[in-house]
Coordinates of C-alpha atoms and ligand atoms in Angstrom, one line a residue:
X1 CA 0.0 0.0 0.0
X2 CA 0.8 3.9 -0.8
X3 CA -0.3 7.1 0.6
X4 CA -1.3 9.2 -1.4
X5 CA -3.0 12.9 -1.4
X6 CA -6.4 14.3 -2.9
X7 CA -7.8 17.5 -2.2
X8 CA -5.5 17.4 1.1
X9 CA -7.3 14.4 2.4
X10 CA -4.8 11.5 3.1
X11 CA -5.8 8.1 1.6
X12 CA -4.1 4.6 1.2
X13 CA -3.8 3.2 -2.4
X14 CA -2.8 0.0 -3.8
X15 CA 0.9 0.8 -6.0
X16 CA -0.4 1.4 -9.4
X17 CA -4.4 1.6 -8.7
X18 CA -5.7 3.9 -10.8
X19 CA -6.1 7.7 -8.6
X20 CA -9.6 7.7 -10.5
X21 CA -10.5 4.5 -8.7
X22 CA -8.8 5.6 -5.6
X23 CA -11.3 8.7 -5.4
X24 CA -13.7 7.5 -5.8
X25 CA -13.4 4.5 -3.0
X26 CA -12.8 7.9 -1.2
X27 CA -16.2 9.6 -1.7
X28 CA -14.3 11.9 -3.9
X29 CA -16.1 13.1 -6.8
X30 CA -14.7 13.0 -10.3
X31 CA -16.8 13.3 -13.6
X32 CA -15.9 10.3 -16.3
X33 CA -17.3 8.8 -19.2
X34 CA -14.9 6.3 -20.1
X35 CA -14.0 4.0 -16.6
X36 CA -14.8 1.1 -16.0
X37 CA -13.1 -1.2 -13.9
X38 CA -12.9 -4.2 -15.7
X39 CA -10.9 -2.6 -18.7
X40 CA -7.8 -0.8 -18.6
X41 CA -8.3 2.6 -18.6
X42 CA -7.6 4.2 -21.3
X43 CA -8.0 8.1 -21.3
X44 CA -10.8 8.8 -23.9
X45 CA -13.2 10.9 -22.9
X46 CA -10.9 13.3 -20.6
X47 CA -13.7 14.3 -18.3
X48 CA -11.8 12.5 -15.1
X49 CA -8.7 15.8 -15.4
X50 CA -6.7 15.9 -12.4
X51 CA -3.8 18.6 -11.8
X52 CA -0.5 16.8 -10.0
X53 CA 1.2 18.7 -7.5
X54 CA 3.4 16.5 -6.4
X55 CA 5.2 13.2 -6.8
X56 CA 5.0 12.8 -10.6
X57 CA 5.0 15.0 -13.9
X58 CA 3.6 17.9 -12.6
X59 CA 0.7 19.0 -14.7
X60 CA -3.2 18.4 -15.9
X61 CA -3.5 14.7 -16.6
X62 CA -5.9 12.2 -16.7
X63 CA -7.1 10.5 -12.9
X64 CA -8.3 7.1 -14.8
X65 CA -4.7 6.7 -16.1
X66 CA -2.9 8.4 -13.6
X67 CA -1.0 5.3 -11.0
X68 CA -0.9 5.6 -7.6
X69 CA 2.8 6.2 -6.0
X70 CA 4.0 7.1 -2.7
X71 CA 3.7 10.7 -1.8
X72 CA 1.6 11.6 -5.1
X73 CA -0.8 14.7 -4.3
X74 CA -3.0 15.5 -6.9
X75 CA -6.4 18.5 -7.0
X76 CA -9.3 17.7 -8.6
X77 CA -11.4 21.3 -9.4
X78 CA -9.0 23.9 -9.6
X79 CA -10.2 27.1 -12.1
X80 CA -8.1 25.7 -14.7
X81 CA -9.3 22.4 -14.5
X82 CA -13.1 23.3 -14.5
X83 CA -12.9 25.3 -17.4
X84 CA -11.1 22.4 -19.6
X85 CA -14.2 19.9 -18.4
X86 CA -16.5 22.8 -19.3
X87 CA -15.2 23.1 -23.1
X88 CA -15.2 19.2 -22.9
X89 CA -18.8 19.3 -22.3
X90 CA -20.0 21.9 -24.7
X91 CA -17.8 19.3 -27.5
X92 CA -19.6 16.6 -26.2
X93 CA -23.3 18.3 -26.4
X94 CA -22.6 19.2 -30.1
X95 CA -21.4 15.4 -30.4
X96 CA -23.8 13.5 -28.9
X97 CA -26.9 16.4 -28.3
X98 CA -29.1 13.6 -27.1
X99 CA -27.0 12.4 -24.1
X100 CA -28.5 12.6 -20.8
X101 CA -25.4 11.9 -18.7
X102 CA -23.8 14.8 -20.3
X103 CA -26.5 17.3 -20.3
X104 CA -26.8 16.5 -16.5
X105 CA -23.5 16.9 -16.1
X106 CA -23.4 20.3 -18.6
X107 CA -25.6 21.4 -16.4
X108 CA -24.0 21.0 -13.3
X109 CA -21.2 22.8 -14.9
X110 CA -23.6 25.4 -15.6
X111 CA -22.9 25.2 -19.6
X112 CA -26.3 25.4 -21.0
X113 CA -25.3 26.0 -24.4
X114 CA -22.8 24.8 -27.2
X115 CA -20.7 26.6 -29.3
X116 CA -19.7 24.0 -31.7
X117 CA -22.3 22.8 -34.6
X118 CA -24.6 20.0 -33.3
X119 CA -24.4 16.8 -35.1
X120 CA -28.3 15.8 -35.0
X121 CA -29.6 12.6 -37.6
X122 CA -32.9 11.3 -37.8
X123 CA -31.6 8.1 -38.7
X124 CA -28.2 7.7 -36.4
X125 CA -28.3 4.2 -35.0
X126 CA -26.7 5.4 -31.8
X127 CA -30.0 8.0 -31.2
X128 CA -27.2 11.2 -31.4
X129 CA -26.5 9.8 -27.5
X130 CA -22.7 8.5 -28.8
X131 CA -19.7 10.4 -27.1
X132 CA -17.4 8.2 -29.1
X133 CA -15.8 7.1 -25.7
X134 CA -15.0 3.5 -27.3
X135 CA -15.7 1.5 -24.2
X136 CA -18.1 -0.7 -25.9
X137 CA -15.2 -1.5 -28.6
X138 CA -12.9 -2.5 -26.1
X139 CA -15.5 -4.3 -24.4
X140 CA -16.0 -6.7 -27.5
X141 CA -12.6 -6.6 -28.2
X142 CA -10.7 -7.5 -25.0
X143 CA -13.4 -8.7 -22.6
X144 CA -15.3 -10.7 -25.2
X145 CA -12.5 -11.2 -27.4
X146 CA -15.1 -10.8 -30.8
X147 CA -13.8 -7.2 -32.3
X148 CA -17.7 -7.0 -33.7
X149 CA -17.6 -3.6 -34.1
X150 CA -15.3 -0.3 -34.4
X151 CA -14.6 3.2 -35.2
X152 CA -15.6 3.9 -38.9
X153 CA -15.2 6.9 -40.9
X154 CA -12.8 9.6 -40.0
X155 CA -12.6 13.9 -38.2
X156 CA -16.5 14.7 -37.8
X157 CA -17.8 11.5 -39.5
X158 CA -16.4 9.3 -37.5
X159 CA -19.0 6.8 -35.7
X160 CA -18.8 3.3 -33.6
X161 CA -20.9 0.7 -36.3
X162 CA -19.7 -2.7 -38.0
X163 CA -17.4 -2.9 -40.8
X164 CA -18.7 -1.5 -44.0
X165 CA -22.2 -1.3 -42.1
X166 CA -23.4 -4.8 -42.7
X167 CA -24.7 -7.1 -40.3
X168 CA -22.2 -9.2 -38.3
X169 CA -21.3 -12.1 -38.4
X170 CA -19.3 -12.8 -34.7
X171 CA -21.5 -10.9 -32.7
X172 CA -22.4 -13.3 -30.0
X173 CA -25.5 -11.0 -28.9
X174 CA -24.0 -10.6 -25.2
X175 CA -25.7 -7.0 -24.8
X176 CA -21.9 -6.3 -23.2
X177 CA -21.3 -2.6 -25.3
X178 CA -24.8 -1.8 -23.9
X179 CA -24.3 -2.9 -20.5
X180 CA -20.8 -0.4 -20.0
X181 CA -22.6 2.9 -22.8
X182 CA -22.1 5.6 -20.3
X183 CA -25.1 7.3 -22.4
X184 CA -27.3 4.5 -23.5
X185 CA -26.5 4.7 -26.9
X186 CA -27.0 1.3 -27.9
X187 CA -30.3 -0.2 -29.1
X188 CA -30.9 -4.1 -28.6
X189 CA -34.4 -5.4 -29.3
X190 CA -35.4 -9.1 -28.3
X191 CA -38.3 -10.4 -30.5
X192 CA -39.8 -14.1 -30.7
X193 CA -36.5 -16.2 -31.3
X194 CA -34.2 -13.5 -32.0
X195 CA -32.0 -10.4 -30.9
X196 CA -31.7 -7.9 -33.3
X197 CA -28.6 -5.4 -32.4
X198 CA -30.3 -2.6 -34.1
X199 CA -27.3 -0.2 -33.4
X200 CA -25.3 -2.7 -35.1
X201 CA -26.4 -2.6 -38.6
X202 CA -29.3 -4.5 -37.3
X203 CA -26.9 -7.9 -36.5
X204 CA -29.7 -10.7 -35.5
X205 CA -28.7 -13.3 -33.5
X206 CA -30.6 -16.5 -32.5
X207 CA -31.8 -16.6 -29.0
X208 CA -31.9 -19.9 -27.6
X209 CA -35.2 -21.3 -26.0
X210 CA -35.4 -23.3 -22.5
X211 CA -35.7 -27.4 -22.8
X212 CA -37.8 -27.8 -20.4
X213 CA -39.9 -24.3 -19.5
X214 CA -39.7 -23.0 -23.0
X215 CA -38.3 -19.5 -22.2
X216 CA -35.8 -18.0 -24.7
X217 CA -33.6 -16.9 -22.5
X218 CA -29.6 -16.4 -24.0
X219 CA -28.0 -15.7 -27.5
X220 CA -27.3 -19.0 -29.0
X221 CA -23.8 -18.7 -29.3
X222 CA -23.1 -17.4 -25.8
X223 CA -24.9 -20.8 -24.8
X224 CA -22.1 -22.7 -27.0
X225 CA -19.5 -20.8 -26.1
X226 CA -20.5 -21.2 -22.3
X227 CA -21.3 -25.3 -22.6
X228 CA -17.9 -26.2 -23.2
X229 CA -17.4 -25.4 -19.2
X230 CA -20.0 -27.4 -18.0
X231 CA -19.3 -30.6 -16.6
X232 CA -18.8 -33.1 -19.0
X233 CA -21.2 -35.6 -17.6
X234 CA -24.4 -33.6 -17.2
X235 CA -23.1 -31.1 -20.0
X236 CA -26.3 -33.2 -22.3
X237 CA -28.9 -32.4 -19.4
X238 CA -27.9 -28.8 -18.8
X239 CA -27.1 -27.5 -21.9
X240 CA -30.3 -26.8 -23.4
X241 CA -31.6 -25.5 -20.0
X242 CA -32.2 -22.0 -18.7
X243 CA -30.4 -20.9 -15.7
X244 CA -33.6 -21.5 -13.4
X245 CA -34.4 -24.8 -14.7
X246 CA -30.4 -24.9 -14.4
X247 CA -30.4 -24.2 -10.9
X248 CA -33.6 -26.6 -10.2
X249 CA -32.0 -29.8 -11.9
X250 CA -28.8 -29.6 -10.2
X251 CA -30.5 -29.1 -7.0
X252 CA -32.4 -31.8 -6.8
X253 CA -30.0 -33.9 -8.9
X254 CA -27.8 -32.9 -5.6
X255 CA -30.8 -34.3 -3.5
X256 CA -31.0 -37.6 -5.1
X257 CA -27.5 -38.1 -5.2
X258 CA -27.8 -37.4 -1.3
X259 CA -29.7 -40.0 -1.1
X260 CA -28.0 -42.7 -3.2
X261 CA -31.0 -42.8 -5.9
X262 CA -28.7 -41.6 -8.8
X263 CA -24.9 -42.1 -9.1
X264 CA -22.6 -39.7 -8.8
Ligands
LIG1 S1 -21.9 3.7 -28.2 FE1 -21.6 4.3 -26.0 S2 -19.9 3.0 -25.3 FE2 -19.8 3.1 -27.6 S3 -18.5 4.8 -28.0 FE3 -20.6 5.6 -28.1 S4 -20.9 6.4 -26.0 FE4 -19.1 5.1 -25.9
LIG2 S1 -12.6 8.4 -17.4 FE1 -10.6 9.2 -17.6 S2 -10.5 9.9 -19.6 FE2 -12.5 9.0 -19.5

């Protein structure tokens, strides 16, 4: 463990732990877009600024990148710093205009306006809600390990879709890029047998149904890609089975084994 300083409050760190992470253990409040602890961070959105005072290169850096080290002392809403995060937010309401997270935050900020041109389409599969933050990229890419989707186009036309706009073909359907959007960006509807990633060029994936109650109730290929670490000798019973019915089965599978009425 370190000790390290924020706002002049003392606080212990794990070496290396990000200072965003650190602050916010310690009730320390930083706006950010782009964290999320089971990714690296990565710096995108530069909402989390932080000025060090001491113990590293002096200067305004990002807190989400920024490691904890013995003796660091950082500030988190000097002048200087609140007026960066202000310009931030008045790019980020001409980006993504239909953002709730970032008008609540504008707000706070007391930036009610934008001076850069609003990008606003009708048809923009991310509901002009995308801060192009690229957590649900790196979400696909390094937690799911399927690189479904990416950054396309380039300056001002650049947008988060699938290659070349057409429907993918290793989306697994996990909902994972919805699940970390800071905004909500991302449109997933389930319909009778199938999830259609609507944001996503309108991807459709099979959802798989229940064996035994019926339910569709997981992508297909997360239900492959999941069986493979079942048990091998109930991997035939479970497999098709919902997590309930899952959790039923084994129970009373547990029961009768109890009891010596199946083998085990
Ligand atoms: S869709 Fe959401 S997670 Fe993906 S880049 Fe845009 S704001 Fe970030
Ligand atoms: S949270 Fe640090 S740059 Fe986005």
């Amino acid at each position: 463990m370190v000790r390290v300083v924020i706002n002049g409050k003392v606080c212990e760190a794990e070496e290396g732990e990000s200072m965003l992470a650190v602050a916010r253990r310690e009730g320390i409040d930083i706006p950010a877009f782009c964290y999320d602890d089971a990714l690296e961070p990565y710096g995108a959105c530069r909402m989390c600024l932080v000025e060090v005072v001491k113990g590293a290169k002096k200067g305004i850096t990002t807190s989400c990148t920024l490691r904890a080290v013995d003796g660091l002392e950082i500030v988190t809403d000097t002048p200087e710093i609140i007026q960066h995060r202000k310009v931030i937010l008045e790019l980020y309401l001409a980006q993504a205009p239909m953002a709730e997270p970032v008008k609540e935050l504008a707000k706070k900020y007391g930036v009610s306006r934008t001076r850069f041109p609003k990008k606003i389409s009708p048809l923009d599969p991310l509901h002009n809600r995308c801060i192009l933050c690229g957590l649900c990229i790196r979400v696909c890419s390094e937690v799911m390990g399927v690189s479904a989707i990416n950054y396309i186009g380039r300056g001002q036309y650049t947008e988060i879709n699938t290659p070349f706009l057409e429907k993918s073909d290793v989306c697994m359907g996990c909902g994972a890029c919805a699940s970390v959007c800071p905004t909500s960006a991302i449109e997933i509807k389930d319909t009778e047998g199938v999830r259609v990633l609507t944001s996503w060029s309108n991807t459709e994936v099979e959802l798989k149904r229940c064996s035994v109650c019926g339910r569709y109730f997981a992508p297909q290929p997360m239900v492959e890609c999941a069986s493979g670490k079942i048990e091998p000798d109930i991997e035939d019973e479970l497999k098709d089975m919902c997590p309930d019915c899952r959790r039923k089965y084994i129970s009373k599978r547990t029961i009768l084994m109890t009891r010596g009425e199946v083998e085990r």
